Short mmCIF file of C-alpha atoms and ligand atoms in Angstrom, two decimals:
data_model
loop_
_atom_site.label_atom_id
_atom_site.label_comp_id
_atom_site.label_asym_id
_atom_site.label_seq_id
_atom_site.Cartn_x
_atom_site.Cartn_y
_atom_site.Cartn_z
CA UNK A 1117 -61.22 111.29 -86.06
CA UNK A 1118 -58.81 113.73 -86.94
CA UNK A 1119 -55.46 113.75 -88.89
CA UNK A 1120 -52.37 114.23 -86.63
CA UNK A 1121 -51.35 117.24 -89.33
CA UNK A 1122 -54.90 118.57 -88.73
CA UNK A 1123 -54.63 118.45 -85.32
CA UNK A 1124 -51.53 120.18 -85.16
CA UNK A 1125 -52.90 122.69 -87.68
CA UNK A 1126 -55.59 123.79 -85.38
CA UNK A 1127 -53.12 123.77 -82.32
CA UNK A 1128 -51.01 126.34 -83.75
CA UNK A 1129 -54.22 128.18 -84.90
CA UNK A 1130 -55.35 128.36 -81.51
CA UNK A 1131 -52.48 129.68 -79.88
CA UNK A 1132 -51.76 131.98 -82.82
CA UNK A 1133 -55.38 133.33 -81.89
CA UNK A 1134 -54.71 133.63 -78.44
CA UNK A 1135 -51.60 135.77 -78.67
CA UNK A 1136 -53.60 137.82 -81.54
CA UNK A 1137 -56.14 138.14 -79.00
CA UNK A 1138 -53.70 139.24 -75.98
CA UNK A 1139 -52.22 142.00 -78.42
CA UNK A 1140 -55.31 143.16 -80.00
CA UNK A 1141 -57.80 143.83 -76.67
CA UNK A 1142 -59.50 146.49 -78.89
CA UNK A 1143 -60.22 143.25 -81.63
CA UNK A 1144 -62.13 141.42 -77.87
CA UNK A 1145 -64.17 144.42 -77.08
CA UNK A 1146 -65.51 145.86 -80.00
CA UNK A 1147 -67.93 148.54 -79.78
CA UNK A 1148 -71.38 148.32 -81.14
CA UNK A 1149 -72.05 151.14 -84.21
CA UNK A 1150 -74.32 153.91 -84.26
CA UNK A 1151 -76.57 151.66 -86.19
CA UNK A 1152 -76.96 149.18 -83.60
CA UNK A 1153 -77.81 151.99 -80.81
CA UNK A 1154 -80.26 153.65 -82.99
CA UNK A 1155 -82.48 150.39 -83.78
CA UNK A 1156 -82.19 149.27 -79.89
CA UNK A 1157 -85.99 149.03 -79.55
CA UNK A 1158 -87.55 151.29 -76.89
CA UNK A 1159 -89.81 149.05 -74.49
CA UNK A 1160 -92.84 151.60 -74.95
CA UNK A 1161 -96.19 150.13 -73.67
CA UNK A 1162 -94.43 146.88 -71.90
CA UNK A 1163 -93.62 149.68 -69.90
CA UNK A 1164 -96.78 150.93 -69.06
CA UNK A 1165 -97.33 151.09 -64.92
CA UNK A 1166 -100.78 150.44 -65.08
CA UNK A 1167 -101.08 147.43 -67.84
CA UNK A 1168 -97.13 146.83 -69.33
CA UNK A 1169 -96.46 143.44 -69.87
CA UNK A 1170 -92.98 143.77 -68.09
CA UNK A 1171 -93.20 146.54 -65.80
CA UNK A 1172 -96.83 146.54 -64.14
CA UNK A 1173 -96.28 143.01 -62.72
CA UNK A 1174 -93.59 143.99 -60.60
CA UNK A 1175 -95.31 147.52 -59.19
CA UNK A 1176 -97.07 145.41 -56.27
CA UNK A 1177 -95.28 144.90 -52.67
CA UNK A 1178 -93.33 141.87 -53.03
CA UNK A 1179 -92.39 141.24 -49.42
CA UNK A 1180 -90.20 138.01 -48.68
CA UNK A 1181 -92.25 135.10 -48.36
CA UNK A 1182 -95.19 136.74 -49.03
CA UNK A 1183 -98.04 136.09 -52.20
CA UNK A 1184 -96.93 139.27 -53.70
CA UNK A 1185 -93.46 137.71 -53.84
CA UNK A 1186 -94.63 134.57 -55.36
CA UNK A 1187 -96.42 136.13 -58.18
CA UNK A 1188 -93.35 138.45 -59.42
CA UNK A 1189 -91.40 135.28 -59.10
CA UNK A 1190 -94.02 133.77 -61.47
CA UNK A 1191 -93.90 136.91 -63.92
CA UNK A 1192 -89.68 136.57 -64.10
CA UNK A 1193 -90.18 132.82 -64.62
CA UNK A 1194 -93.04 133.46 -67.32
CA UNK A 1195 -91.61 135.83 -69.39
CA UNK A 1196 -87.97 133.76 -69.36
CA UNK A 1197 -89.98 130.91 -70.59
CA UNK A 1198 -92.00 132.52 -73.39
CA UNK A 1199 -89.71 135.30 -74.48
CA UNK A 1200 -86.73 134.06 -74.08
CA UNK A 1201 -86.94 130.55 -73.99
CA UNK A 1202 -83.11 129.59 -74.78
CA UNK A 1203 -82.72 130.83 -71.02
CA UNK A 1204 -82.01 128.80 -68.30
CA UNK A 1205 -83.63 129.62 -65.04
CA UNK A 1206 -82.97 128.06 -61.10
CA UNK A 1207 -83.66 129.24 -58.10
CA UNK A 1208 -81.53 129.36 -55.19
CA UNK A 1209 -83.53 129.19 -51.83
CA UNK A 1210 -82.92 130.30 -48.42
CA UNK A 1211 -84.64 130.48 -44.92
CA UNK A 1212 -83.54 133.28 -42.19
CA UNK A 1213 -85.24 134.25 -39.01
CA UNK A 1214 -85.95 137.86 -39.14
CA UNK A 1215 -86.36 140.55 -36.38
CA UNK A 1216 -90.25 140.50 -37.09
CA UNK A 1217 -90.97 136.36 -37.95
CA UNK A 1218 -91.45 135.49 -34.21
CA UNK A 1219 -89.05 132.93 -34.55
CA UNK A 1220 -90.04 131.48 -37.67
CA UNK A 1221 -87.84 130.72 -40.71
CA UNK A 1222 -88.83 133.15 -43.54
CA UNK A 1223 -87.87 131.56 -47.04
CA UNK A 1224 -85.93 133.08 -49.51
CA UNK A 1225 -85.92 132.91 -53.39
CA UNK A 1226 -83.09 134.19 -55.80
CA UNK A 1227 -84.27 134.09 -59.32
CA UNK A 1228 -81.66 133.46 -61.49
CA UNK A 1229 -81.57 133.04 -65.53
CA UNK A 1230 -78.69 132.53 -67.82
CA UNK A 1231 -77.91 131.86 -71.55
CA UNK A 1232 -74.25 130.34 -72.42
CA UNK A 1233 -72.71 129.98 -75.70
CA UNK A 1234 -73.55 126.53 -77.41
CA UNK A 1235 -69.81 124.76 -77.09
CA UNK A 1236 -68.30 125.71 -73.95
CA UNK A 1237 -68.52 123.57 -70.71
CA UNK A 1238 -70.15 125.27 -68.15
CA UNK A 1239 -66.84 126.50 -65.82
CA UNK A 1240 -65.41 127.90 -68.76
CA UNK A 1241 -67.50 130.56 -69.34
CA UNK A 1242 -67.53 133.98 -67.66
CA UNK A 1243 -70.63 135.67 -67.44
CA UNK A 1244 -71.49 139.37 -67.61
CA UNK A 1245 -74.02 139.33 -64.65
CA UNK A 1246 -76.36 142.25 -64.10
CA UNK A 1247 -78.54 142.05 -60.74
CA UNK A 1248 -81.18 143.87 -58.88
CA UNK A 1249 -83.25 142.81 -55.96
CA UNK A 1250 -86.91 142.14 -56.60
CA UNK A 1251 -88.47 142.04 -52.59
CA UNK A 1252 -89.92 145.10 -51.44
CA UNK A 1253 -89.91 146.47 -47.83
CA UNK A 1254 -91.96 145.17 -45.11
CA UNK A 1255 -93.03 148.60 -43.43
CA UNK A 1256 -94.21 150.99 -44.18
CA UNK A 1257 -97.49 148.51 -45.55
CA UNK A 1258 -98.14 149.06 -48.78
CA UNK A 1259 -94.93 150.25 -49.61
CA UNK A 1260 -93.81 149.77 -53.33
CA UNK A 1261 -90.52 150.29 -54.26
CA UNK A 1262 -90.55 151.39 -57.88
CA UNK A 1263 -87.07 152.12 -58.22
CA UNK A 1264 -86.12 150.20 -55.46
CA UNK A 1265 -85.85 148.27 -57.45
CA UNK A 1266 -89.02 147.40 -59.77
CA UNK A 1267 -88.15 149.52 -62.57
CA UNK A 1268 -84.45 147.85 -62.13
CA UNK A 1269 -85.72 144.13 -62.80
CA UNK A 1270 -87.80 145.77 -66.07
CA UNK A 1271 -84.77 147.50 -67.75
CA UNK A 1272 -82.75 144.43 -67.40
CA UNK A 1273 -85.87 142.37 -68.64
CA UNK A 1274 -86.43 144.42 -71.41
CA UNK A 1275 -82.38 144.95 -72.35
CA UNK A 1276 -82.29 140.93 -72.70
CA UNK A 1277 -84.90 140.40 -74.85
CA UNK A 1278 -83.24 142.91 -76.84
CA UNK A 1279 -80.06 141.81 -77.28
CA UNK A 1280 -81.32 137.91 -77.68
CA UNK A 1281 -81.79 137.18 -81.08
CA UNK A 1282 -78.18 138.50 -82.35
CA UNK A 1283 -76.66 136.34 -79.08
CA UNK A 1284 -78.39 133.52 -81.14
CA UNK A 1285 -77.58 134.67 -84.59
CA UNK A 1286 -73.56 135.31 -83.63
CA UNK A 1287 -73.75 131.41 -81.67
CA UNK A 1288 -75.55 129.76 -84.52
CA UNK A 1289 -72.64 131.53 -86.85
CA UNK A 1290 -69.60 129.82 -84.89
CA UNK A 1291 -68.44 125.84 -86.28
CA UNK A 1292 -69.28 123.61 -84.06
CA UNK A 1293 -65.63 122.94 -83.10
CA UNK A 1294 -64.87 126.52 -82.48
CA UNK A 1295 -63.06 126.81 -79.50
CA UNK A 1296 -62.11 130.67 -79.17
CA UNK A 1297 -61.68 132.92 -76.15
CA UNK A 1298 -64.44 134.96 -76.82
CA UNK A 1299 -66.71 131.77 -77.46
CA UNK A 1300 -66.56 131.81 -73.39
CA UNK A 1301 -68.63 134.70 -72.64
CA UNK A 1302 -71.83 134.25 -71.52
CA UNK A 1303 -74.23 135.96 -69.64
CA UNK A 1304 -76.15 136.17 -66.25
CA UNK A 1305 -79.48 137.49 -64.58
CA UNK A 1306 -79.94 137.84 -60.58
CA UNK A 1307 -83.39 138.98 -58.91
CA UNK A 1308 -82.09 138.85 -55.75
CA UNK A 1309 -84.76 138.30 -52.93
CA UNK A 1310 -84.43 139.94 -49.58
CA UNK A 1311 -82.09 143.26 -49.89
CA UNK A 1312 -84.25 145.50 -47.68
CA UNK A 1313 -84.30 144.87 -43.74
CA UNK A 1314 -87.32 143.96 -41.94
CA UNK A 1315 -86.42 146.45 -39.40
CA UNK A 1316 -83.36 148.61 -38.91
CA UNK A 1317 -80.35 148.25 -41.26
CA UNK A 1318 -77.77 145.71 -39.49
CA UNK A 1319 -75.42 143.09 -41.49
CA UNK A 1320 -77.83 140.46 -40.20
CA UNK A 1321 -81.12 142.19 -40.96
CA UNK A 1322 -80.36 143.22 -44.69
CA UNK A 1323 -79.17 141.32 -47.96
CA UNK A 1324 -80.43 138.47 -47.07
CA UNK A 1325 -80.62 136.64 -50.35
CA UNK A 1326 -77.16 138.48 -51.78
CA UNK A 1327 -75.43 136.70 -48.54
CA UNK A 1328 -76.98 133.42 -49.01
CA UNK A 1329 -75.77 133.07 -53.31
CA UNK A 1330 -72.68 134.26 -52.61
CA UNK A 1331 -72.09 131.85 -49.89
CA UNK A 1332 -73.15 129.19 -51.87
CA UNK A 1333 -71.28 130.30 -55.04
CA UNK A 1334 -68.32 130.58 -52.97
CA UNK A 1335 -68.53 126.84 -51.49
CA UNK A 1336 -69.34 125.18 -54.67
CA UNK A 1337 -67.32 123.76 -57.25
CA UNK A 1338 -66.89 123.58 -61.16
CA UNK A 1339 -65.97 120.40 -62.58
CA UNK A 1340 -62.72 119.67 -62.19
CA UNK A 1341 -60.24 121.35 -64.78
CA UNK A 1342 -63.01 123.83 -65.26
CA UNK A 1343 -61.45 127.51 -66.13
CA UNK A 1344 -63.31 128.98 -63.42
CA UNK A 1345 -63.21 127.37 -60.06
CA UNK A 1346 -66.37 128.15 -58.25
CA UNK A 1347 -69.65 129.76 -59.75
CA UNK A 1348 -68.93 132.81 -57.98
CA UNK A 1349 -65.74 133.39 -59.86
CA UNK A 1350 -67.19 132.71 -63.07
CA UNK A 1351 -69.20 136.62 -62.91
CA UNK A 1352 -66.96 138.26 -64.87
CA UNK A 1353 -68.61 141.55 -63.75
CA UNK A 1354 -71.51 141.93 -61.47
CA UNK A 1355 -73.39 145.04 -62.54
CA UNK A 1356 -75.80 145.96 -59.73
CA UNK A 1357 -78.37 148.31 -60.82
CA UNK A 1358 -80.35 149.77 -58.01
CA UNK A 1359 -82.66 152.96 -57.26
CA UNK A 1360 -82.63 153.76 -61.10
CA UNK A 1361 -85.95 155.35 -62.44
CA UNK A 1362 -86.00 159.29 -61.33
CA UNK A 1363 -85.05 161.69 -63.34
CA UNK A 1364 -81.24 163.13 -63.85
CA UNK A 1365 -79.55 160.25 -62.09
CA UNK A 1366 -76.20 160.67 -60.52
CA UNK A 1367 -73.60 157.49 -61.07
CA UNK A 1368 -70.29 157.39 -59.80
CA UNK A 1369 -67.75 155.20 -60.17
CA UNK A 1370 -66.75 153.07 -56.94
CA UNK A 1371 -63.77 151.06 -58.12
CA UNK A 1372 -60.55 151.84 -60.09
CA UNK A 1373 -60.58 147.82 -61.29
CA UNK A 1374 -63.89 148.19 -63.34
CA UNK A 1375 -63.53 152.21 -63.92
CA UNK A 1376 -62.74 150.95 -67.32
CA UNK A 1377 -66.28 149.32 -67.75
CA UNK A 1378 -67.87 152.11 -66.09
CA UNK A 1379 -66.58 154.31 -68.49
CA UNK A 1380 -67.02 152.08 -71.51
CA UNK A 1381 -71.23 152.42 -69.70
CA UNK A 1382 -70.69 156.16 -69.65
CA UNK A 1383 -69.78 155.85 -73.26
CA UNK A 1384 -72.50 154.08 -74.77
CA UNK A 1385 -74.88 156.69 -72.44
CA UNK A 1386 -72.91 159.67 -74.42
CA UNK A 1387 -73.62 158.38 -77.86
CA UNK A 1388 -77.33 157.08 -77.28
CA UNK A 1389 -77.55 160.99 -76.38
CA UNK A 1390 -75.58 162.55 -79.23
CA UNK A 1391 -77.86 160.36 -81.54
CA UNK A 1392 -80.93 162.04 -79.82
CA UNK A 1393 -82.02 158.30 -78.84
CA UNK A 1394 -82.14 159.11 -75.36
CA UNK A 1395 -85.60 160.60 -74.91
CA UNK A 1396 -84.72 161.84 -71.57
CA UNK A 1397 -82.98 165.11 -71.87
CA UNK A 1398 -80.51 166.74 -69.32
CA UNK A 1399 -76.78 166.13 -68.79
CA UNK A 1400 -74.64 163.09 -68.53
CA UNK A 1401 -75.54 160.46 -65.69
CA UNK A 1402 -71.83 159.61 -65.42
CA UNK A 1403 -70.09 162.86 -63.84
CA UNK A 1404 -66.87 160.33 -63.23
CA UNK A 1405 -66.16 159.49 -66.94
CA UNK A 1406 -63.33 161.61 -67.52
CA UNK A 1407 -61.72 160.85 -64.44
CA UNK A 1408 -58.62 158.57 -64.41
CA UNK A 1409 -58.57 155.27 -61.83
CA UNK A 1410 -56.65 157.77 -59.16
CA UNK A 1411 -59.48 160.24 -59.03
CA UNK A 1412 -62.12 158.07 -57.83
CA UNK A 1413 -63.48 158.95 -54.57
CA UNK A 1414 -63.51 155.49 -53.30
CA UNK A 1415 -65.50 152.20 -53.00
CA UNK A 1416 -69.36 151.95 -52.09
CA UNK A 1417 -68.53 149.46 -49.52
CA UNK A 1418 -70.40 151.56 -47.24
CA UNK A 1419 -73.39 151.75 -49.26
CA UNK A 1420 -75.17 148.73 -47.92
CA UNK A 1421 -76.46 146.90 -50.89
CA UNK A 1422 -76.09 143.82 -52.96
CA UNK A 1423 -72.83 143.55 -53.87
CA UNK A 1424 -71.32 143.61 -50.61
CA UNK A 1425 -71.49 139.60 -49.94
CA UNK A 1426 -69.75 139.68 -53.52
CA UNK A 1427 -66.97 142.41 -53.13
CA UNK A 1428 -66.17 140.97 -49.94
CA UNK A 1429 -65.18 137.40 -51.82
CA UNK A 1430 -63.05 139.28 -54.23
CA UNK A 1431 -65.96 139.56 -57.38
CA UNK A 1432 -65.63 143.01 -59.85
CA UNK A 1433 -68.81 144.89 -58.82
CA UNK A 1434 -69.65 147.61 -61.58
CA UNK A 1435 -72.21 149.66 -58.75
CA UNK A 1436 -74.67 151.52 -60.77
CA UNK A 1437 -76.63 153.27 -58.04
CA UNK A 1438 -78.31 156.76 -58.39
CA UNK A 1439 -76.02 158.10 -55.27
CA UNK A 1440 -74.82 161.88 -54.83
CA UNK A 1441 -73.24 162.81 -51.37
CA UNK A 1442 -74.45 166.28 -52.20
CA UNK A 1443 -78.27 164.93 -51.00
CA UNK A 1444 -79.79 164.70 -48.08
CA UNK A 1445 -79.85 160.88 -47.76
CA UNK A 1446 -78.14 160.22 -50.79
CA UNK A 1447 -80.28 158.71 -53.02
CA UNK A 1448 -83.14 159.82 -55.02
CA UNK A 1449 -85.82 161.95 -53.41
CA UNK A 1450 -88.85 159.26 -53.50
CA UNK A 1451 -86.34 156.96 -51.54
CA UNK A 1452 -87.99 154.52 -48.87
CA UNK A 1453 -90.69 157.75 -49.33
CA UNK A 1454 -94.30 156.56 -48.78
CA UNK A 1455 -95.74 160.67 -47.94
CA UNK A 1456 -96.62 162.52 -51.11
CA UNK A 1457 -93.82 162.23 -53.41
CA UNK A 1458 -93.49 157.87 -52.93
CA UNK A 1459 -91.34 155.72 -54.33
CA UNK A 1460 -94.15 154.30 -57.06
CA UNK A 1461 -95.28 153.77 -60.39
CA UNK A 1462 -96.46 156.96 -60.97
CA UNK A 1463 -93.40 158.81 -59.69
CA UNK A 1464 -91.26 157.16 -61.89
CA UNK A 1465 -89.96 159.50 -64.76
CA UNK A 1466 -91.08 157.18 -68.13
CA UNK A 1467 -88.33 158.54 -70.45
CA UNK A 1468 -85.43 157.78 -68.15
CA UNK A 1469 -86.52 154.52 -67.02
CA UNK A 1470 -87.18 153.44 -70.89
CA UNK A 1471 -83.48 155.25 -71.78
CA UNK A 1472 -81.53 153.24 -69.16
CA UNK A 1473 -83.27 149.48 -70.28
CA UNK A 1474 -82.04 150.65 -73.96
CA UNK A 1475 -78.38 151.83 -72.23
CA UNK A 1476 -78.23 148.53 -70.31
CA UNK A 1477 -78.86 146.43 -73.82
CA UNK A 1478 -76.17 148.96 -75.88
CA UNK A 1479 -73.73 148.03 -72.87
CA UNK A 1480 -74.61 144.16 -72.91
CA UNK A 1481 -74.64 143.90 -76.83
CA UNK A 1482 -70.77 145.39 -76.81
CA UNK A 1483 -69.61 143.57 -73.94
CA UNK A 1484 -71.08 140.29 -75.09
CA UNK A 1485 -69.48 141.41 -79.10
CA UNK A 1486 -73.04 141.59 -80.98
CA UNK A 1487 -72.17 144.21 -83.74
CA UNK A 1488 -72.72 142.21 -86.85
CA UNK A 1489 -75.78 140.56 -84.80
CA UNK A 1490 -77.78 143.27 -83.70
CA UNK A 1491 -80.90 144.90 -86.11
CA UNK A 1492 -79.35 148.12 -87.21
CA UNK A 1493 -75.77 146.67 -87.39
CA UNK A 1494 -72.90 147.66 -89.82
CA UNK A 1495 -71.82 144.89 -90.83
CA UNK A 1496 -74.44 141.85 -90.85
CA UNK A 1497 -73.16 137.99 -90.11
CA UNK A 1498 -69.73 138.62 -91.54
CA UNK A 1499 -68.38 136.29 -89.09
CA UNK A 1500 -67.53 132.82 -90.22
CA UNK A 1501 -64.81 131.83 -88.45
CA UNK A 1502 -63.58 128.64 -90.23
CA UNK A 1503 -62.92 130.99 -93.19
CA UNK A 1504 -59.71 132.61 -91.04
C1 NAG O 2614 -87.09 127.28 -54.48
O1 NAG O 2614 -88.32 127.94 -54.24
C2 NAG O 2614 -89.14 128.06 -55.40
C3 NAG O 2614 -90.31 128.94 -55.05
O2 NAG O 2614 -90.93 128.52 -53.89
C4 NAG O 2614 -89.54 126.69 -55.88
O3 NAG O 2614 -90.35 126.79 -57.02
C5 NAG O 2614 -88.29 125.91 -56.21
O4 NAG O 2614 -88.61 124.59 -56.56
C6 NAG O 2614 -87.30 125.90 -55.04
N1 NAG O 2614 -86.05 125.39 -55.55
C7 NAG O 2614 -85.30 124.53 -54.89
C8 NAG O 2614 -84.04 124.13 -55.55
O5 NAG O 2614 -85.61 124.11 -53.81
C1 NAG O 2615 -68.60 129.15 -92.96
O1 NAG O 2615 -67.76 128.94 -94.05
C2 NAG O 2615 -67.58 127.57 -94.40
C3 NAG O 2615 -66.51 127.48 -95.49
O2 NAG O 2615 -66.70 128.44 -96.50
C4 NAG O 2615 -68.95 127.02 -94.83
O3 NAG O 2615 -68.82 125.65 -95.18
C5 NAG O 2615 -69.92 127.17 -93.68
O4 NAG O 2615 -71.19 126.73 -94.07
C6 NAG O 2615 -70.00 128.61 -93.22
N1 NAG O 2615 -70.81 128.68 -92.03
C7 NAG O 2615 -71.75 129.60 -91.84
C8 NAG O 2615 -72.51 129.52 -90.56
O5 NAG O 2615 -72.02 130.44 -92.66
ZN1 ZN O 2616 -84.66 150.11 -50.40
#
């Protein structure tokens, strides 16, 4: 029990802190110090194609229902529950009939892991949410799919286990009791099953497993008086990396509402460079930085990929896709390639695929506010916030 006074006392502290927080958006988004960038850990032989405990799993066709699928679904689950254990992880299943089952339901398997902070209740919190699809295409046989989107599920693999220990180290830090805005972010993993089609692109043969969690995150419901109403609303951003892996990528930015996050990305990408972290040399991946919310050339609505089920039911997609209307088809050239120069392991360039997992965990450490948390940091644990 609680004195009336001290009740009232922490009232008038919380709404004090909320318009301080209002004011002050620079004070909610803090970004992380050189320090922090420079002692990001590189993922190094967990990389490796042939034998890396994160990456090699992945570099086998995973086709939807298939054994191949079944044992990256294993590897995700395994390394979730030995290196990062304070993870929660559920599945959300699906069946479709595809245009080469005969008929027959195919199942469906979204992998899906995510860590919130200790003393919220779970529709208050707002998770960063970074995705990429883990099923590989069903012709031609064979067919890997290395940065479609392998390497994808290993940067974002390798950025969490990076950023971990601080998200522990800045939750163990708060009281118990602490009930600030920022104590509501949390954050979000999606292996999305089923993205390629069986057979020719259509809206029904494609994305299956993006259509089938967003439909269900749309229908369901938070507790009642929850902040967030439905599960879908509570992605605060879905960042949707796909095709990342070949050398001298090409990101633009799709949407004036999360330019702003784009170009906080584009940021931390600049500085990882200037501090010659970046072992991948060449110029910036993020041609649209300077550009203001008007200059944008417009959505990737008509890229078919992931985020579409989202975008369509109103979620902030962050699209980081290595896309240049200037190419022949777009996208890298090892794309859906299985002749000479294929979209696998050993057409992967090492250095940029290594540079974006360490990007990724720069951009997740700032967004989730781990300066003070991370190895390398400025300041170390000087957050206690019943001392305010
Ligand atoms: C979904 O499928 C996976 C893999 O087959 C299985 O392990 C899991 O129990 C299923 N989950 C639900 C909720 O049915
Ligand atoms: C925060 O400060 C209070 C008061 O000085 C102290 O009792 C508490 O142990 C501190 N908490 C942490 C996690 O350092
Ligand atoms: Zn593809």
């Amino acid at each position: 029990m609680r004195s009336a006074t001290e009740c009232m006392h922490r009232a008038l502290l919380s709404i004090w802190l909320a318009v301080l927080f209002f004011l002050l958006p620079s004070e909610a988004y803090r970004d992380v110090s050189d320090g922090t960038l420079k002692a990001l850990p590189r993922p190094g032989k967990d990389f490796d194609i042939h034998d890396g405990a994160i990456l090699s799993p992945i570099l086998i066709p995973r086709v939807p229902g298939t054994p191949g699928s079944t044992k990256v679904l294993n590897h995700f689950t395994d390394f979730f529950r030995t290196s990062l254990p304070k993870w929660n992880v559920e599945f959300q299943n699906s069946t479709y009939v595809t245009p080469v089952s005969d008929g027959k339901e195919v199942p469906f398997v979204n992998f899906i892991a995510y860590r919130d902070p200790p003393n919220a209740a779970k529709g208050d919190v707002g998770r960063l949410t970074l995705v990429a699809h883990y099923d590989s295409k069903y012709e031609p046989k064979g067919f890997i799919g290395a940065i479609d989107s392998a390497a994808p599920c290993a940067m974002i693999m390798h950025a969490m286990r990076s950023i971990d220990d601080a998200l522990t180290r800045k939750w163990e830090s708060m009281a118990p009791d602490d009930d600030f805005l920022d104590d509501h972010i949390g954050i979000q993993v999606l292996f999305l099953d089923g993205e390629e089609a069986f057979k020719y692109w259509t809206d029904s043969d494609s994305l299956y497993g993006a259509r089938s969690l967003a439909q269900h995150w749309d229908s369901e419901v938070n507790p009642g008086m929850s902040v967030y109403k439905t599960p879908l609303s509570s992605i605060s951003l879905f960042v949707l990396l796909d095709l990342l892996g070949s050398k001298d990528p090409i990101i633009h930015s799709f949407y004036s509402t999360t330019h702003w996050a784009y170009q906080k990305l584009a940021n931390v990408e600049r500085r990882l460079r200037e501090l010659k972290v970046f072992k991948s040399s060449g110029k910036t991946w993020f041609p649209d930085s300077s550009k203001n919310e008007r200059q944008l050339s417009g959505g990737s609505g008509n890229l078919g990929d992931d985020h579409v089920p989202f975008l369509k039911r109103g979620v902030e997609i962050l699209h980081v896709i290595d896309y240049s209307p200037d190419r022949p088809s777009g996208f890298p050239t090892v794309w859906h390639e299985m002749q000479g120069v294929k979209d696998d392991g050993e057409h992967l360039d090492t250095d940029t695929v290594e540079d974006w997992s360490l990007l990724i965990a720069g951009f997740a450490a700032e967004w989730m506010e781990l300066e003070g948390f991370m190895p390398g940091s400025k300041t170390e644990m000087k957050r206690n916030k019943t001392e305010l």
